[in-house]
Amino acid sequence: MKITRLYFALFSIAVITATGCSGGSSTPAGDQEITPNLNFYNWSYYIADQTIPEFQQEFDVRVRYDNYSSNNELLAKLQAGASGYDLIVPSDYMVQIMTQLNLLQPLRPENIPNLVNIDPRFRNLPFDPENTYSIPYQWGTTGLAINTRYVTGETDTWEILWDARYRGRISVLDDMRSGLVPALKRLGYSVNTRDENELRQARDLMIEQKPLVRTYSSETYMDLLKSGDIWIAQGWSGDIYQVSKENPDIVFVIPREGSYVWVDNLVIPNGARNRTTAEAFINFVLRADQSAAITNYTGYSSPNRAAFPLIRRELLEDPGMYPTDEVMQRLEFMVDVGTATSLYNRMWSEIKAR
Ligand code: N2P
């Protein structure tokens, strides 16, 4: 797998600008006690049913568990201050942004010995080159869910989102970075473009497509797919895997024009009151059995080498989850686009306002 190489190529510039901005810890020294509470904020549909109950039982901790459905929702919550969360799961480029904003505190490796289970190819990735703040949780790809009962013809292309036959049966991911991807890739541009003209063209294409869209969603689209209310959805690999278990007409495809791949990471925000407990939880989900249970349940891809023998074969052999090198060449990682973030914001608001 070429994941690390791809990363290094893409991130080499971004990292140079990101280093040097360290988020210092505000937690007092000597806090090595496991506290009785943990406030965990995670993506929706992104954990096994038994993970939290088993942790609570074993460590005698009460976990408050809340969900978000986009990196921007997570960032907004943190920036509003006093979120109370001890543990969050931002994607690669968002770890970069949060580090620069001094929102994270360093992890203490001595409290997370199971880090050795992480495949070396997923350690020291360019958005956090020393794993100072983050440890990979799960990774995956972004593509299209297709209901093969209703959708015919070529389906491995973003163009299908512009096919008027599917008016009202389409959903698109609801955030400014993901939601522009179908248009950027159709136009042959990078998901990390900072070029205003390219972003305007992408905006115009998404505005043209908007009359066909039933909903912009990064969470409820799963239920709409299951029930057959929508037939085509831009979505994430594991989400679609979960849906296909209940509705076998649904398949996941990575469009031939290319897409993006991401790694989500466990991190502790600055100001977290239950830092040691958060580290204990990180160490717990890095265990081979716990990590494999999460992967087997969510259908996402695992960065945990020790978990591999316990992961279901059908998942390991699914090219949507573990793309071939040839497909991988067409996938980009998102990076922090710096000042161009405001352009993405503007384009996305203009699409949504229509
Ligand atoms: C889970 C979403 C996975 C995260 N519903 C996409 N980075």
Tab-separated table of C-alpha atoms in Angstrom, residues 43-47 137-145 173 218-219 221-223 225-226 233-246 250-254 260-262 264 294-302 312 314-315 318-323:
chain	number	residue	atom	x	y	z
A	43	TRP	CA	-18.287	10.797	14.321
A	44	SER	CA	-21.701	9.178	14.103
A	45	TYR	CA	-21.820	5.422	13.283
A	46	TYR	CA	-18.132	5.114	14.052
A	47	ILE	CA	-17.762	2.654	16.931
A	137	TYR	CA	-8.307	5.465	14.675
A	138	GLN	CA	-9.805	4.315	11.365
A	139	TRP	CA	-9.386	5.376	7.750
A	140	GLY	CA	-11.488	5.153	4.638
A	141	THR	CA	-12.438	6.409	1.224
A	142	THR	CA	-15.146	8.668	-0.169
A	143	GLY	CA	-17.252	7.631	-3.106
A	144	LEU	CA	-20.795	6.914	-4.220
A	145	ALA	CA	-23.452	4.638	-2.788
A	173	LEU	CA	-22.055	15.257	1.830
A	218	SER	CA	-23.279	13.357	6.233
A	219	GLU	CA	-25.364	11.307	8.627
A	221	TYR	CA	-28.231	9.833	4.285
A	222	MET	CA	-27.607	6.355	5.672
A	223	ASP	CA	-31.237	5.882	6.720
A	225	LEU	CA	-30.404	4.927	1.506
A	226	LYS	CA	-31.544	1.965	3.579
A	233	ALA	CA	-25.359	9.257	-2.250
A	234	GLN	CA	-21.925	10.730	-1.958
A	235	GLY	CA	-20.676	8.969	1.156
A	236	TRP	CA	-17.940	7.278	3.156
A	237	SER	CA	-16.872	3.666	2.635
A	238	GLY	CA	-17.806	2.266	6.054
A	239	ASP	CA	-21.141	4.078	6.205
A	240	ILE	CA	-22.082	2.472	2.907
A	241	TYR	CA	-20.866	-0.909	4.122
A	242	GLN	CA	-23.186	-0.590	7.146
A	243	VAL	CA	-26.100	0.383	4.908
A	244	SER	CA	-25.459	-2.483	2.485
A	245	LYS	CA	-25.750	-4.989	5.330
A	246	GLU	CA	-29.373	-3.951	5.677
A	250	ILE	CA	-26.643	-0.787	-2.197
A	251	VAL	CA	-23.056	-0.923	-3.482
A	252	PHE	CA	-20.097	1.401	-2.938
A	253	VAL	CA	-18.047	2.699	-5.871
A	254	ILE	CA	-15.046	4.986	-6.115
A	260	TYR	CA	-10.151	11.512	-1.519
A	261	VAL	CA	-8.977	9.215	1.243
A	262	TRP	CA	-8.665	10.171	4.896
A	264	ASP	CA	-9.335	9.985	11.431
A	294	ILE	CA	-14.725	-1.534	15.703
A	295	THR	CA	-13.591	-2.317	12.162
A	296	ASN	CA	-15.840	-5.373	11.845
A	297	TYR	CA	-18.807	-3.313	12.985
A	298	THR	CA	-18.243	-0.052	11.112
A	299	GLY	CA	-16.748	-1.456	7.930
A	300	TYR	CA	-14.016	1.190	7.923
A	301	SER	CA	-10.367	0.410	7.232
A	302	SER	CA	-7.933	-0.315	10.023
A	312	ARG	CA	-13.356	-10.265	8.693
A	314	GLU	CA	-14.721	-10.005	3.340
A	315	LEU	CA	-13.676	-6.544	4.586
A	318	ASP	CA	-13.070	-5.387	-0.383
A	319	PRO	CA	-11.403	-2.977	-2.840
A	320	GLY	CA	-13.668	-0.145	-1.646
A	321	MET	CA	-12.121	-0.473	1.826
A	322	TYR	CA	-8.547	-1.308	0.854
A	323	PRO	CA	-8.178	0.130	-2.665
